[in-house]
Amino acid sequence: MEMHELLTVWMESGRSGVLATVTEVEGHAYRKSGASMLLLEDGRRFGSISPGCLESDLAERVPEMLGHAAEEWVEYDMRPEDDLSWGR
């Protein structure tokens, strides 16, 4: 979903929510920088930032984030531990 669509859903829902946005990507990724998703306090999700592997983790963070109403930066490293091409 486009950002304006996410914001419209958020405003029309009347619910608190969290807007998750990909800010930086290194290497191959399902979505690129700027991809966003909305996670509402009632558990509904709109948009996506991955094929599903990150959304569940983000959803678990929503109650805490709404409790302190501040931004939070989360870094995900999706490289396999045995990926020698990354110089490990």
PDB file of C-alpha atoms in Angstrom:
ATOM      1  CA  MET A   1       0.000   0.000   0.000  1.00  0.00           C
ATOM      2  CA  GLU A   2       1.097   3.543  -0.645  1.00  0.00           C
ATOM      3  CA  MET A   3       1.826   5.836   2.305  1.00  0.00           C
ATOM      4  CA  HIS A   4      -1.256   7.976   1.716  1.00  0.00           C
ATOM      5  CA  GLU A   5      -3.423   4.833   1.731  1.00  0.00           C
ATOM      6  CA  LEU A   6      -1.914   3.668   5.025  1.00  0.00           C
ATOM      7  CA  LEU A   7      -2.473   7.069   6.615  1.00  0.00           C
ATOM      8  CA  THR A   8      -6.078   7.147   5.378  1.00  0.00           C
ATOM      9  CA  VAL A   9      -6.743   3.696   6.875  1.00  0.00           C
ATOM     10  CA  TRP A  10      -5.138   4.843  10.141  1.00  0.00           C
ATOM     11  CA  MET A  11      -7.214   8.010  10.370  1.00  0.00           C
ATOM     12  CA  GLU A  12     -10.470   6.273   9.419  1.00  0.00           C
ATOM     13  CA  SER A  13      -9.880   3.417  11.887  1.00  0.00           C
ATOM     14  CA  GLY A  14      -9.988   5.709  14.910  1.00  0.00           C
ATOM     15  CA  ARG A  15      -7.421   3.404  16.515  1.00  0.00           C
ATOM     16  CA  SER A  16      -3.909   3.893  17.796  1.00  0.00           C
ATOM     17  CA  GLY A  17      -1.279   2.246  15.685  1.00  0.00           C
ATOM     18  CA  VAL A  18       2.327   1.976  14.668  1.00  0.00           C
ATOM     19  CA  LEU A  19       3.723   2.829  11.266  1.00  0.00           C
ATOM     20  CA  ALA A  20       6.703   0.633  10.396  1.00  0.00           C
ATOM     21  CA  THR A  21       8.960   1.847   7.594  1.00  0.00           C
ATOM     22  CA  VAL A  22      12.035   0.269   6.017  1.00  0.00           C
ATOM     23  CA  THR A  23      14.748   2.919   6.236  1.00  0.00           C
ATOM     24  CA  GLU A  24      17.789   1.106   4.882  1.00  0.00           C
ATOM     25  CA  VAL A  25      18.466  -2.105   2.981  1.00  0.00           C
ATOM     26  CA  GLU A  26      21.766  -3.798   2.223  1.00  0.00           C
ATOM     27  CA  GLY A  27      21.840  -6.527  -0.391  1.00  0.00           C
ATOM     28  CA  HIS A  28      18.781  -8.355  -1.674  1.00  0.00           C
ATOM     29  CA  ALA A  29      15.485  -7.691   0.091  1.00  0.00           C
ATOM     30  CA  TYR A  30      11.795  -8.380  -0.485  1.00  0.00           C
ATOM     31  CA  ARG A  31      10.993  -4.671  -0.086  1.00  0.00           C
ATOM     32  CA  LYS A  32      13.225  -1.641  -0.483  1.00  0.00           C
ATOM     33  CA  SER A  33      13.719   1.495   1.580  1.00  0.00           C
ATOM     34  CA  GLY A  34      10.480   3.416   1.991  1.00  0.00           C
ATOM     35  CA  ALA A  35       8.233   0.344   2.172  1.00  0.00           C
ATOM     36  CA  SER A  36       5.770   0.763   5.041  1.00  0.00           C
ATOM     37  CA  MET A  37       3.081  -1.067   6.919  1.00  0.00           C
ATOM     38  CA  LEU A  38       0.530  -0.064   9.530  1.00  0.00           C
ATOM     39  CA  LEU A  39      -0.062  -2.158  12.643  1.00  0.00           C
ATOM     40  CA  LEU A  40      -3.178  -1.148  14.579  1.00  0.00           C
ATOM     41  CA  GLU A  41      -3.696  -1.683  18.306  1.00  0.00           C
ATOM     42  CA  ASP A  42      -6.506  -4.154  17.568  1.00  0.00           C
ATOM     43  CA  GLY A  43      -4.116  -6.461  15.679  1.00  0.00           C
ATOM     44  CA  ARG A  44      -5.053  -5.530  12.132  1.00  0.00           C
ATOM     45  CA  ARG A  45      -2.178  -5.038   9.690  1.00  0.00           C
ATOM     46  CA  PHE A  46      -2.079  -3.155   6.416  1.00  0.00           C
ATOM     47  CA  GLY A  47       0.751  -3.258   3.904  1.00  0.00           C
ATOM     48  CA  SER A  48       3.919  -5.311   4.274  1.00  0.00           C
ATOM     49  CA  ILE A  49       7.654  -4.936   4.638  1.00  0.00           C
ATOM     50  CA  SER A  50       8.638  -8.609   4.199  1.00  0.00           C
ATOM     51  CA  PRO A  51       7.183 -11.883   2.974  1.00  0.00           C
ATOM     52  CA  GLY A  52       5.807 -12.328   6.500  1.00  0.00           C
ATOM     53  CA  CYS A  53       8.842 -13.079   8.628  1.00  0.00           C
ATOM     54  CA  LEU A  54       9.176  -9.614  10.207  1.00  0.00           C
ATOM     55  CA  GLU A  55       5.533  -8.669  10.634  1.00  0.00           C
ATOM     56  CA  SER A  56       4.941 -11.008  13.579  1.00  0.00           C
ATOM     57  CA  ASP A  57       7.894  -9.586  15.488  1.00  0.00           C
ATOM     58  CA  LEU A  58       6.733  -6.050  14.800  1.00  0.00           C
ATOM     59  CA  ALA A  59       3.174  -6.897  15.885  1.00  0.00           C
ATOM     60  CA  GLU A  60       4.494  -8.100  19.247  1.00  0.00           C
ATOM     61  CA  ARG A  61       6.193  -4.718  19.760  1.00  0.00           C
ATOM     62  CA  VAL A  62       3.031  -2.641  19.168  1.00  0.00           C
ATOM     63  CA  PRO A  63       1.603  -2.597  22.741  1.00  0.00           C
ATOM     64  CA  GLU A  64       4.909  -1.487  24.266  1.00  0.00           C
ATOM     65  CA  MET A  65       5.478   1.120  21.579  1.00  0.00           C
ATOM     66  CA  LEU A  66       2.000   2.556  22.067  1.00  0.00           C
ATOM     67  CA  GLY A  67       2.693   2.712  25.796  1.00  0.00           C
ATOM     68  CA  HIS A  68       5.656   5.029  25.441  1.00  0.00           C
ATOM     69  CA  ALA A  69       4.671   6.768  22.196  1.00  0.00           C
ATOM     70  CA  ALA A  70       8.204   7.151  20.900  1.00  0.00           C
ATOM     71  CA  GLU A  71       9.984   5.980  17.807  1.00  0.00           C
ATOM     72  CA  GLU A  72      11.927   2.763  17.924  1.00  0.00           C
ATOM     73  CA  TRP A  73      14.587   1.589  15.511  1.00  0.00           C
ATOM     74  CA  VAL A  74      14.772  -2.162  14.920  1.00  0.00           C
ATOM     75  CA  GLU A  75      17.509  -3.805  12.876  1.00  0.00           C
ATOM     76  CA  TYR A  76      16.967  -7.164  11.217  1.00  0.00           C
ATOM     77  CA  ASP A  77      19.867  -9.140   9.791  1.00  0.00           C
ATOM     78  CA  MET A  78      18.415 -11.770   7.507  1.00  0.00           C
ATOM     79  CA  ARG A  79      21.741 -13.223   6.360  1.00  0.00           C
ATOM     80  CA  PRO A  80      22.324 -16.872   7.243  1.00  0.00           C
ATOM     81  CA  GLU A  81      25.080 -17.334   9.848  1.00  0.00           C
ATOM     82  CA  ASP A  82      27.021 -19.612   7.483  1.00  0.00           C
ATOM     83  CA  ASP A  83      26.870 -17.203   4.515  1.00  0.00           C
ATOM     84  CA  LEU A  84      30.543 -16.930   3.565  1.00  0.00           C
ATOM     85  CA  SER A  85      29.800 -14.483   0.770  1.00  0.00           C
ATOM     86  CA  TRP A  86      29.282 -11.807   3.441  1.00  0.00           C
ATOM     87  CA  GLY A  87      32.834 -12.228   4.746  1.00  0.00           C
ATOM     88  CA  ARG A  88      31.964 -13.788   8.067  1.00  0.00           C
TER      89      ARG A  88
END
